[in-house]
Amino acid sequence: MRNLTLLTDLYQLTMGQGYFARGKHTQKAVFDIFFRPNRLITYSVAAGMDQAADYLENLHFDESDIAYLRSLGMFTEDYLSYLSGLRFTGDVYAVREGEIVFPYEPIVTVVAPMLEAQLVETALLTFINHQTLIASKAAKICAAAGGGVMEFGLRRAQGADAGVYGARAAMIGGCVGTSNVYAGKLFGVPVSGTMAHSWVMNFPTELEAFRAYAESFPENCLLLVDTYDTLRSGVPNAIRVFRELREKGYEPKGIRLDSGDLAYLSKEARRMLDEAGFENAIICASGDLDEGLIRSLKAQGARIDTWGVGTKLITSADMPALGGVYKLAAVYENGREIPKIKLSDTTEKITNPALKEVYRIYDGKTDKALADYIVRAGETVDESKPLTLFHPVDTWKRMTVTSFRARKLREKLIEGGKRVAPRYTIPEISAYRAGEYARFWEEYTRQDMPHIYKVDLSPALCELKRALVEEHGR
C-alpha cells in the first residue's frame, strides 16, 4: 500500500506546527464533511469511505517524508520529531458506501486530536469528493438506461487513480462491468470489452476481421459493425459470421454500435438481426453517451440492450467537482463541548455546529423516505410520538409525521484509529444502493426539476445555531 501521508495541502502542516507550538495539537476536535447544493445535484451516492479508512489506518510519516519536510526550511525540529511518531488515533463516523445522501448533511465526521483531524482533511476530501461524484453520475446514467451500463472511461480519465477508483465508484453507482482490467483485478468486478476499429482495419476485409475474431472467441462473439458502413456492410457481415458460428454449435453474443444515428441504426440493425433468426443477439451502443442522450435515444425507440459509457461518466463532464467541504463543528475543553460555527453573508454557507447525528425518516405505510433529520449528539427520535420537521432557514415550512420509522444514517467507521466497520464487496455496496434508492419517490430522484428532498434540523440544533449566529453577530 502506498504511503499517502503527504497527500495534503501545505497549510495543514503549517497550522499543525502552530497548534503544536501552542499546545493545542492534542485538543479534541470535531470536523464534518458535507456538500452544498447546486443546480445539477438532485442526490448523491456516497463512496470513497473504504479508501479513506485505509488511508487513516496507514497514516504515518516515514523517514523520507520527514527529510523532505525538513528540506523546506519551514518546520521546527521538535515538530518534525512529533510528526515522525504520529498515527491517527481518532474516531470516524460515516454513512455506508452506496448510501443516498443530500446536501448539508454530514456524511463523514472526524473526532480526533486537532492536529490529526486537521492533517487528514485534504486526503479525505480527495477520496470522498471524487468517488462520490463518479458514483452519483453513474447512478443517474444507470437510472436513465434502466440497467446494462458498462464503464468504458479509463483512457479519458484524469490520470490513473481517477480511472481506477472512478471505475470502482461507477460500479457502486450501478454499472454492471468495466473495461478497466486493473480495476477488475483490484476490486473483483466484472470486466468487459471486445474489439476496436483498428482490429477491423488490420484485415483485408471487414468479413475477414469478423471471422478471425469469431474464431478466437466463439462463445463471446460481439462484433463492432460501424467501421465502414453499418447497415450495408457491418450488420450483413456480422450476420454471415453469426450463421457460420451457429453451424459450429455456438450462439453469437451480438453487435456494437459506436457512431452515427444510434436510434435509427439500432432499430434497423434489430430488424435485420431478427429477420436473420438472431433475436437473442444483443445490441450494445457506445460513443459519448450520458444520461440525457440515453433518455433521448430511449424516447426515440432505440433498440439498444447495453450501453458503454466512457468520457462523460469517468469525468462527470457536466459537473466535474462535487464541492464537498470539511468544516470544524466543535472543540472540547476539559471534556466540555464548545460548538463552532462558520458564518457567511450567504445563508446557505452558515455551517451546522456541534457533534451531530443524522436520521432518515421513512413513512410508516409506504416505507418511502420522507426527510433526513439532523440532531445534536445524544438526541433520540421517539417513533411513538409525532415528529415535526421544519426547514432550517424557512422555518414556516413544516410538516408533522405520526406514523414513521427512523434509521441512523451513519455507523462508526474508525475507532481509536482502527477500522471497526465491515468491509463490503462492490456487489454488496451496489445492492445496498439499489435497495435504498428504491425507497425514494421518483419525484426526488428524477433529473428534470426534481422536488427538493428535505434535510431538516431538530429544534435543539436549530436553537443552538440561532444562538451562535446571534452571539457572533454581536
Short mmCIF file of C-alpha atoms in Angstrom, two decimals:
data_model
loop_
_atom_site.label_atom_id
_atom_site.label_comp_id
_atom_site.label_asym_id
_atom_site.label_seq_id
_atom_site.Cartn_x
_atom_site.Cartn_y
_atom_site.Cartn_z
CA MET A 1 0.00 0.00 0.00
CA ARG A 2 1.32 3.46 -0.90
CA ASN A 3 2.06 5.83 1.97
CA LEU A 4 -0.17 8.84 1.21
CA THR A 5 0.50 10.80 4.40
CA LEU A 6 1.95 13.75 2.44
CA LEU A 7 -1.16 13.81 0.23
CA THR A 8 -2.16 17.05 1.89
CA ASP A 9 -2.07 20.80 1.42
CA LEU A 10 0.87 22.66 2.94
CA TYR A 11 -1.35 24.76 5.15
CA GLN A 12 -2.48 21.67 7.04
CA LEU A 13 1.13 21.21 8.14
CA THR A 14 1.76 24.88 8.90
CA MET A 15 -1.40 25.02 11.01
CA GLY A 16 -0.24 21.82 12.65
CA GLN A 17 3.00 23.47 13.74
CA GLY A 18 1.02 26.40 15.09
CA TYR A 19 -1.21 24.08 17.11
CA PHE A 20 1.83 22.16 18.32
CA ALA A 21 3.68 25.29 19.43
CA ARG A 22 0.67 26.44 21.45
CA GLY A 23 -0.12 23.08 22.98
CA LYS A 24 -3.43 22.82 21.08
CA HIS A 25 -2.40 19.86 18.93
CA THR A 26 -3.99 17.33 21.29
CA GLN A 27 -7.24 19.25 21.80
CA LYS A 28 -10.19 17.09 20.78
CA ALA A 29 -11.95 18.47 17.69
CA VAL A 30 -14.94 17.59 15.51
CA PHE A 31 -14.93 18.11 11.74
CA ASP A 32 -17.78 17.35 9.32
CA ILE A 33 -17.64 16.50 5.61
CA PHE A 34 -20.72 17.59 3.69
CA PHE A 35 -21.51 19.10 0.31
CA ARG A 36 -23.58 22.06 -0.75
CA PRO A 37 -26.28 22.01 -3.42
CA ASN A 38 -26.08 23.26 -6.96
CA ARG A 39 -28.44 23.08 -9.91
CA LEU A 40 -27.13 19.67 -11.01
CA ILE A 41 -27.29 17.89 -7.64
CA THR A 42 -30.55 16.10 -7.00
CA TYR A 43 -28.99 13.41 -4.84
CA SER A 44 -25.58 11.80 -4.47
CA VAL A 45 -24.28 8.29 -3.87
CA ALA A 46 -21.68 8.18 -1.10
CA ALA A 47 -18.40 6.49 -1.99
CA GLY A 48 -14.72 6.65 -1.12
CA MET A 49 -15.05 5.73 2.56
CA ASP A 50 -13.17 2.46 2.07
CA GLN A 51 -10.12 4.22 0.68
CA ALA A 52 -10.43 6.86 3.40
CA ALA A 53 -10.38 4.17 6.11
CA ASP A 54 -7.30 2.52 4.59
CA TYR A 55 -5.53 5.88 4.47
CA LEU A 56 -6.29 6.66 8.13
CA GLU A 57 -5.15 3.25 9.34
CA ASN A 58 -1.89 3.62 7.42
CA LEU A 59 -1.19 7.25 8.34
CA HIS A 60 2.49 7.76 9.26
CA PHE A 61 5.44 9.89 8.23
CA ASP A 62 8.37 7.80 7.07
CA GLU A 63 12.00 8.95 7.10
CA SER A 64 11.85 10.31 3.56
CA ASP A 65 8.72 12.33 4.41
CA ILE A 66 10.42 13.95 7.41
CA ALA A 67 13.55 14.61 5.36
CA TYR A 68 11.51 16.33 2.69
CA LEU A 69 9.66 18.49 5.22
CA ARG A 70 12.98 19.43 6.84
CA SER A 71 14.32 20.47 3.43
CA LEU A 72 11.57 23.08 3.13
CA GLY A 73 13.17 25.04 5.96
CA MET A 74 9.77 25.86 7.49
CA PHE A 75 9.35 23.48 10.41
CA THR A 76 11.00 23.18 13.80
CA GLU A 77 12.88 20.06 14.79
CA ASP A 78 10.64 19.35 17.77
CA TYR A 79 7.58 19.49 15.49
CA LEU A 80 9.22 17.19 12.93
CA SER A 81 10.13 14.79 15.73
CA TYR A 82 6.49 14.77 16.84
CA LEU A 83 5.32 14.09 13.29
CA SER A 84 7.73 11.18 12.93
CA GLY A 85 5.75 9.26 15.55
CA LEU A 86 2.29 10.47 14.57
CA ARG A 87 -0.54 8.00 13.95
CA PHE A 88 -4.26 8.62 13.55
CA THR A 89 -5.91 7.84 16.88
CA GLY A 90 -9.38 9.33 16.40
CA ASP A 91 -12.88 8.13 15.64
CA VAL A 92 -14.73 8.50 12.34
CA TYR A 93 -18.47 8.23 11.76
CA ALA A 94 -19.63 7.78 8.17
CA VAL A 95 -22.56 6.75 6.04
CA ARG A 96 -22.17 3.42 4.31
CA GLU A 97 -20.79 3.47 0.81
CA GLY A 98 -23.75 3.36 -1.56
CA GLU A 99 -25.94 5.46 0.75
CA ILE A 100 -28.15 8.03 -0.98
CA VAL A 101 -27.15 11.38 0.51
CA PHE A 102 -28.15 15.02 0.18
CA PRO A 103 -26.66 18.49 0.61
CA TYR A 104 -25.84 19.89 4.07
CA GLU A 105 -25.93 16.61 6.00
CA PRO A 106 -22.62 15.40 7.48
CA ILE A 107 -21.77 12.22 5.61
CA VAL A 108 -18.47 11.84 7.49
CA THR A 109 -17.48 13.19 10.93
CA VAL A 110 -13.93 13.06 12.27
CA VAL A 111 -13.46 13.23 16.04
CA ALA A 112 -9.75 13.37 16.83
CA PRO A 113 -6.94 15.43 18.33
CA MET A 114 -6.83 18.76 16.48
CA LEU A 115 -3.56 18.21 14.63
CA GLU A 116 -4.60 14.76 13.40
CA ALA A 117 -8.06 15.93 12.37
CA GLN A 118 -6.64 18.93 10.51
CA LEU A 119 -3.92 16.96 8.76
CA VAL A 120 -6.28 14.42 7.16
CA GLU A 121 -8.72 16.97 5.67
CA THR A 122 -7.26 17.17 2.18
CA ALA A 123 -6.87 13.44 1.60
CA LEU A 124 -10.33 12.59 2.93
CA LEU A 125 -11.91 15.19 0.65
CA THR A 126 -9.87 13.87 -2.28
CA PHE A 127 -11.13 10.31 -1.84
CA ILE A 128 -14.75 11.11 -0.95
CA ASN A 129 -15.34 14.02 -3.33
CA HIS A 130 -14.07 12.09 -6.35
CA GLN A 131 -15.69 8.72 -5.76
CA THR A 132 -19.00 10.21 -4.60
CA LEU A 133 -19.05 12.38 -7.73
CA ILE A 134 -18.49 9.43 -10.10
CA ALA A 135 -20.82 7.06 -8.23
CA SER A 136 -23.53 9.72 -8.40
CA LYS A 137 -23.01 10.30 -12.12
CA ALA A 138 -23.10 6.54 -12.73
CA ALA A 139 -26.32 6.20 -10.75
CA LYS A 140 -28.01 8.85 -12.88
CA ILE A 141 -26.80 7.24 -16.11
CA CYS A 142 -27.91 3.79 -14.95
CA ALA A 143 -31.32 5.14 -13.91
CA ALA A 144 -31.78 6.63 -17.38
CA ALA A 145 -30.72 3.40 -19.09
CA GLY A 146 -32.68 1.11 -16.81
CA GLY A 147 -29.59 -1.06 -16.35
CA GLY A 148 -26.97 -2.68 -18.56
CA VAL A 149 -24.39 0.14 -18.34
CA MET A 150 -20.68 -0.63 -18.67
CA GLU A 151 -17.97 1.84 -17.66
CA PHE A 152 -15.58 2.47 -20.58
CA GLY A 153 -13.75 5.60 -19.42
CA LEU A 154 -10.19 4.70 -18.44
CA ARG A 155 -8.49 6.30 -21.44
CA ARG A 156 -10.28 9.61 -20.81
CA ALA A 157 -9.88 9.72 -17.03
CA GLN A 158 -7.77 12.46 -15.47
CA GLY A 159 -4.97 10.11 -14.52
CA ALA A 160 -4.55 6.50 -13.48
CA ASP A 161 -6.01 6.83 -9.97
CA ALA A 162 -9.05 8.64 -11.35
CA GLY A 163 -9.54 5.82 -13.84
CA VAL A 164 -9.15 3.03 -11.30
CA TYR A 165 -11.16 4.49 -8.44
CA GLY A 166 -13.61 6.03 -10.89
CA ALA A 167 -14.33 2.53 -12.19
CA ARG A 168 -14.87 1.35 -8.61
CA ALA A 169 -17.26 4.23 -7.96
CA ALA A 170 -19.10 3.58 -11.23
CA MET A 171 -19.76 0.01 -10.15
CA ILE A 172 -21.11 1.29 -6.82
CA GLY A 173 -23.38 3.60 -8.81
CA GLY A 174 -24.89 0.69 -10.73
CA CYS A 175 -22.66 -0.17 -13.69
CA VAL A 176 -22.54 -3.90 -14.45
CA GLY A 177 -18.98 -4.01 -15.76
CA THR A 178 -15.86 -2.01 -16.61
CA SER A 179 -13.31 -2.09 -19.40
CA ASN A 180 -10.63 -1.38 -16.79
CA VAL A 181 -8.74 -4.64 -16.24
CA TYR A 182 -6.68 -3.29 -13.32
CA ALA A 183 -9.86 -2.24 -11.52
CA GLY A 184 -11.28 -5.67 -12.23
CA LYS A 185 -8.31 -7.29 -10.51
CA LEU A 186 -8.22 -4.87 -7.54
CA PHE A 187 -11.93 -4.86 -6.75
CA GLY A 188 -13.16 -8.19 -8.11
CA VAL A 189 -15.66 -6.63 -10.52
CA PRO A 190 -16.67 -7.89 -14.00
CA VAL A 191 -14.62 -6.67 -16.96
CA SER A 192 -15.97 -6.38 -20.48
CA GLY A 193 -14.75 -5.46 -23.95
CA THR A 194 -14.33 -6.90 -27.42
CA MET A 195 -12.59 -5.12 -30.29
CA ALA A 196 -11.68 -1.66 -31.61
CA HIS A 197 -11.94 -0.29 -35.14
CA SER A 198 -8.19 -0.93 -35.52
CA TRP A 199 -8.88 -4.69 -35.40
CA VAL A 200 -11.24 -4.45 -38.37
CA MET A 201 -8.87 -2.15 -40.27
CA ASN A 202 -5.96 -4.58 -39.80
CA PHE A 203 -7.57 -7.17 -42.10
CA PRO A 204 -8.07 -7.00 -45.86
CA THR A 205 -11.86 -7.00 -45.40
CA GLU A 206 -14.35 -6.47 -42.64
CA LEU A 207 -15.66 -10.01 -43.14
CA GLU A 208 -12.21 -11.50 -42.58
CA ALA A 209 -11.79 -9.40 -39.44
CA PHE A 210 -15.11 -10.66 -38.08
CA ARG A 211 -14.26 -14.28 -38.91
CA ALA A 212 -10.88 -14.02 -37.19
CA TYR A 213 -12.44 -12.62 -34.04
CA ALA A 214 -15.16 -15.26 -34.03
CA GLU A 215 -12.52 -17.98 -34.31
CA SER A 216 -10.74 -16.57 -31.25
CA PHE A 217 -13.87 -16.01 -29.15
CA PRO A 218 -16.65 -18.24 -30.47
CA GLU A 219 -18.54 -18.24 -27.16
CA ASN A 220 -18.38 -14.48 -26.66
CA CYS A 221 -18.58 -13.03 -30.13
CA LEU A 222 -19.69 -9.38 -30.12
CA LEU A 223 -18.73 -7.53 -33.30
CA LEU A 224 -18.15 -3.80 -33.85
CA VAL A 225 -20.13 -3.07 -37.00
CA ASP A 226 -19.65 0.64 -37.79
CA THR A 227 -16.06 0.78 -39.13
CA TYR A 228 -17.15 1.29 -42.74
CA ASP A 229 -20.91 1.18 -43.33
CA THR A 230 -23.11 -0.11 -40.54
CA LEU A 231 -26.19 -1.25 -42.42
CA ARG A 232 -24.74 -2.11 -45.85
CA SER A 233 -21.59 -3.83 -44.62
CA GLY A 234 -21.22 -4.21 -40.85
CA VAL A 235 -24.51 -5.84 -39.91
CA PRO A 236 -24.72 -8.09 -43.03
CA ASN A 237 -21.15 -9.32 -42.43
CA ALA A 238 -21.92 -9.89 -38.76
CA ILE A 239 -24.98 -11.94 -39.69
CA ARG A 240 -22.91 -14.02 -42.10
CA VAL A 241 -20.34 -14.80 -39.38
CA PHE A 242 -23.12 -15.47 -36.86
CA ARG A 243 -24.57 -18.10 -39.21
CA GLU A 244 -21.15 -19.73 -39.52
CA LEU A 245 -20.84 -19.74 -35.71
CA ARG A 246 -24.24 -21.36 -35.35
CA GLU A 247 -23.27 -24.09 -37.78
CA LYS A 248 -20.36 -24.85 -35.42
CA GLY A 249 -22.67 -25.03 -32.41
CA TYR A 250 -22.14 -21.55 -30.99
CA GLU A 251 -24.56 -18.68 -30.48
CA PRO A 252 -23.32 -15.12 -31.08
CA LYS A 253 -23.45 -12.50 -28.34
CA GLY A 254 -24.32 -9.51 -30.54
CA ILE A 255 -23.07 -6.31 -32.14
CA ARG A 256 -21.81 -2.91 -31.01
CA LEU A 257 -22.61 0.49 -32.49
CA ASP A 258 -20.15 3.28 -31.75
CA SER A 259 -21.18 6.14 -34.03
CA GLY A 260 -23.90 7.57 -36.24
CA ASP A 261 -27.61 7.90 -35.58
CA LEU A 262 -27.85 5.32 -32.82
CA ALA A 263 -31.64 5.39 -32.68
CA TYR A 264 -32.11 4.72 -36.39
CA LEU A 265 -29.18 2.32 -36.71
CA SER A 266 -30.21 0.25 -33.71
CA LYS A 267 -33.79 -0.12 -34.97
CA GLU A 268 -32.63 -1.17 -38.41
CA ALA A 269 -29.97 -3.50 -37.02
CA ARG A 270 -32.55 -5.10 -34.73
CA ARG A 271 -34.86 -5.71 -37.67
CA MET A 272 -32.05 -7.26 -39.72
CA LEU A 273 -30.86 -9.50 -36.87
CA ASP A 274 -34.40 -10.66 -36.09
CA GLU A 275 -35.17 -11.42 -39.74
CA ALA A 276 -31.97 -13.48 -39.91
CA GLY A 277 -33.05 -15.52 -36.88
CA PHE A 278 -30.80 -13.89 -34.27
CA GLU A 279 -33.45 -12.49 -31.98
CA ASN A 280 -31.27 -13.07 -28.90
CA ALA A 281 -28.25 -11.21 -30.23
CA ILE A 282 -27.85 -8.02 -28.20
CA ILE A 283 -27.14 -4.53 -29.48
CA CYS A 284 -24.60 -2.54 -27.47
CA ALA A 285 -24.14 1.19 -28.03
CA SER A 286 -21.22 3.43 -27.12
CA GLY A 287 -19.90 6.83 -28.17
CA ASP A 288 -20.06 9.94 -25.90
CA LEU A 289 -23.20 8.83 -24.10
CA ASP A 290 -24.63 10.32 -20.94
CA GLU A 291 -27.97 10.18 -19.14
CA GLY A 292 -29.51 12.90 -21.30
CA LEU A 293 -28.62 11.25 -24.59
CA ILE A 294 -29.68 7.83 -23.30
CA ARG A 295 -33.08 9.18 -22.29
CA SER A 296 -33.43 10.77 -25.74
CA LEU A 297 -32.50 7.55 -27.53
CA LYS A 298 -34.98 5.55 -25.50
CA ALA A 299 -37.68 8.12 -26.21
CA GLN A 300 -36.98 7.62 -29.93
CA GLY A 301 -37.50 3.87 -29.60
CA ALA A 302 -33.85 2.88 -29.93
CA ARG A 303 -33.34 -0.90 -29.73
CA ILE A 304 -30.28 -0.87 -27.51
CA ASP A 305 -29.74 -3.53 -24.87
CA THR A 306 -26.49 -2.45 -23.20
CA TRP A 307 -24.61 0.82 -23.02
CA GLY A 308 -20.88 1.52 -22.92
CA VAL A 309 -20.35 4.91 -21.30
CA GLY A 310 -16.90 6.45 -21.12
CA THR A 311 -15.82 10.08 -21.13
CA LYS A 312 -18.92 11.72 -19.72
CA LEU A 313 -19.11 9.19 -16.89
CA ILE A 314 -15.49 8.94 -15.78
CA THR A 315 -15.06 12.75 -15.88
CA SER A 316 -18.61 13.61 -14.75
CA ALA A 317 -18.47 16.01 -17.67
CA ASP A 318 -21.39 18.28 -16.75
CA MET A 319 -20.27 18.64 -13.10
CA PRO A 320 -16.53 17.95 -12.77
CA ALA A 321 -16.36 18.50 -8.99
CA LEU A 322 -18.68 17.62 -6.12
CA GLY A 323 -17.68 20.52 -3.89
CA GLY A 324 -17.58 18.64 -0.62
CA VAL A 325 -16.15 20.64 2.29
CA TYR A 326 -14.57 19.87 5.68
CA LYS A 327 -15.66 22.21 8.46
CA LEU A 328 -14.92 22.49 12.16
CA ALA A 329 -18.06 21.80 14.20
CA ALA A 330 -16.77 21.66 17.79
CA VAL A 331 -13.79 21.51 20.10
CA TYR A 332 -13.58 20.19 23.65
CA GLU A 333 -12.18 21.93 26.73
CA ASN A 334 -11.94 19.96 29.97
CA GLY A 335 -14.32 17.40 28.50
CA ARG A 336 -16.94 20.02 27.62
CA GLU A 337 -18.12 20.52 24.04
CA ILE A 338 -17.63 24.02 22.63
CA PRO A 339 -19.75 24.19 19.43
CA LYS A 340 -18.22 26.10 16.50
CA ILE A 341 -19.94 27.78 13.58
CA LYS A 342 -18.79 29.42 10.34
CA LEU A 343 -20.81 32.49 9.38
CA SER A 344 -21.36 33.91 5.92
CA ASP A 345 -23.36 36.60 4.18
CA THR A 346 -24.76 33.68 2.18
CA THR A 347 -27.23 31.92 4.45
CA GLU A 348 -26.64 28.53 2.85
CA LYS A 349 -22.94 28.69 3.76
CA ILE A 350 -23.52 29.02 7.50
CA THR A 351 -22.45 25.69 8.98
CA ASN A 352 -24.29 23.49 11.46
CA PRO A 353 -22.44 23.44 14.81
CA ALA A 354 -21.68 20.71 17.35
CA LEU A 355 -21.30 16.94 17.20
CA LYS A 356 -24.36 15.62 15.37
CA GLU A 357 -26.27 12.52 14.35
CA VAL A 358 -28.32 12.04 11.17
CA TYR A 359 -31.58 10.10 10.94
CA ARG A 360 -33.57 9.16 7.86
CA ILE A 361 -37.31 9.32 8.40
CA TYR A 362 -39.44 6.79 6.50
CA ASP A 363 -43.20 6.83 6.05
CA GLY A 364 -44.81 4.17 8.24
CA LYS A 365 -47.14 2.92 5.50
CA THR A 366 -45.05 3.04 2.31
CA ASP A 367 -41.55 2.85 3.84
CA LYS A 368 -40.57 5.65 1.46
CA ALA A 369 -38.07 8.25 2.67
CA LEU A 370 -39.72 11.48 3.85
CA ALA A 371 -36.78 13.54 5.11
CA ASP A 372 -33.37 13.46 6.74
CA TYR A 373 -33.22 14.83 10.26
CA ILE A 374 -30.02 16.22 11.81
CA VAL A 375 -29.90 16.28 15.60
CA ARG A 376 -27.33 17.02 18.29
CA ALA A 377 -25.37 14.01 19.51
CA GLY A 378 -27.31 12.33 22.28
CA GLU A 379 -30.72 13.32 20.97
CA THR A 380 -33.03 10.46 20.06
CA VAL A 381 -36.06 10.23 17.81
CA ASP A 382 -39.12 8.75 19.53
CA GLU A 383 -41.09 6.83 16.91
CA SER A 384 -44.11 6.62 19.26
CA LYS A 385 -44.62 10.41 19.21
CA PRO A 386 -45.43 12.83 16.38
CA LEU A 387 -42.35 14.40 14.81
CA THR A 388 -42.43 17.93 13.40
CA LEU A 389 -39.99 18.61 10.58
CA PHE A 390 -39.21 22.17 9.52
CA HIS A 391 -36.94 23.90 7.05
CA PRO A 392 -33.79 25.15 8.84
CA VAL A 393 -33.93 28.55 7.11
CA ASP A 394 -37.57 29.00 6.07
CA THR A 395 -38.89 27.70 9.38
CA TRP A 396 -42.54 28.24 8.44
CA LYS A 397 -42.18 25.35 6.01
CA ARG A 398 -43.02 22.39 8.23
CA MET A 399 -44.89 19.14 8.46
CA THR A 400 -45.74 16.71 11.26
CA VAL A 401 -45.48 12.95 10.76
CA THR A 402 -47.15 10.47 13.10
CA SER A 403 -46.54 7.06 11.54
CA PHE A 404 -42.87 6.71 10.71
CA ARG A 405 -39.64 4.87 11.39
CA ALA A 406 -36.26 6.48 11.95
CA ARG A 407 -32.90 5.00 10.95
CA LYS A 408 -29.48 6.28 11.93
CA LEU A 409 -27.74 7.09 8.70
CA ARG A 410 -24.15 6.65 9.88
CA GLU A 411 -22.02 4.00 11.52
CA LYS A 412 -18.65 4.13 13.26
CA LEU A 413 -16.04 3.53 10.59
CA ILE A 414 -12.88 4.10 12.65
CA GLU A 415 -12.46 3.78 16.42
CA GLY A 416 -9.20 4.72 18.08
CA GLY A 417 -7.51 4.81 14.70
CA LYS A 418 -8.60 1.27 13.71
CA ARG A 419 -11.33 0.24 11.32
CA VAL A 420 -14.35 -1.27 13.05
CA ALA A 421 -16.96 -1.22 10.27
CA PRO A 422 -17.29 -4.22 7.93
CA ARG A 423 -15.56 -4.14 4.56
CA TYR A 424 -18.22 -4.71 1.91
CA THR A 425 -17.71 -6.07 -1.60
CA ILE A 426 -18.64 -3.93 -4.60
CA PRO A 427 -21.71 -6.11 -5.39
CA GLU A 428 -22.85 -5.73 -1.76
CA ILE A 429 -22.41 -1.96 -1.89
CA SER A 430 -24.22 -1.69 -5.23
CA ALA A 431 -27.09 -3.84 -3.98
CA TYR A 432 -27.38 -1.68 -0.87
CA ARG A 433 -27.52 1.46 -3.05
CA ALA A 434 -30.23 -0.06 -5.22
CA GLY A 435 -32.31 -1.02 -2.20
CA GLU A 436 -32.09 2.43 -0.62
CA TYR A 437 -32.69 4.20 -3.95
CA ALA A 438 -35.97 2.28 -4.27
CA ARG A 439 -37.15 3.89 -1.02
CA PHE A 440 -37.24 7.35 -2.57
CA TRP A 441 -40.19 8.71 -4.52
CA GLU A 442 -39.34 9.28 -8.17
CA GLU A 443 -40.15 12.97 -7.71
CA TYR A 444 -36.96 13.32 -5.63
CA THR A 445 -34.63 11.40 -7.95
CA ARG A 446 -35.79 12.50 -11.40
CA GLN A 447 -33.32 14.59 -13.39
CA ASP A 448 -35.62 17.35 -14.60
CA MET A 449 -36.94 19.77 -11.96
CA PRO A 450 -36.99 17.32 -9.04
CA HIS A 451 -38.67 18.02 -5.73
CA ILE A 452 -36.14 19.18 -3.14
CA TYR A 453 -35.65 16.44 -0.57
CA LYS A 454 -35.98 17.74 2.99
CA VAL A 455 -32.88 17.87 5.20
CA ASP A 456 -34.05 19.43 8.46
CA LEU A 457 -32.66 20.25 11.89
CA SER A 458 -34.01 19.29 15.27
CA PRO A 459 -35.35 22.16 17.42
CA ALA A 460 -32.37 21.82 19.78
CA LEU A 461 -29.82 22.03 16.96
CA CYS A 462 -31.71 24.85 15.26
CA GLU A 463 -31.79 26.85 18.51
CA LEU A 464 -28.06 26.30 19.08
CA LYS A 465 -27.32 27.51 15.57
CA ARG A 466 -29.52 30.59 16.01
CA ALA A 467 -27.88 31.45 19.35
CA LEU A 468 -24.36 31.15 17.89
CA VAL A 469 -25.29 33.31 14.89
CA GLU A 470 -26.64 35.99 17.23
CA GLU A 471 -23.65 35.75 19.58
CA HIS A 472 -21.10 36.16 16.79
CA GLY A 473 -23.24 38.81 15.15
CA ARG A 474 -22.95 40.93 18.31
#
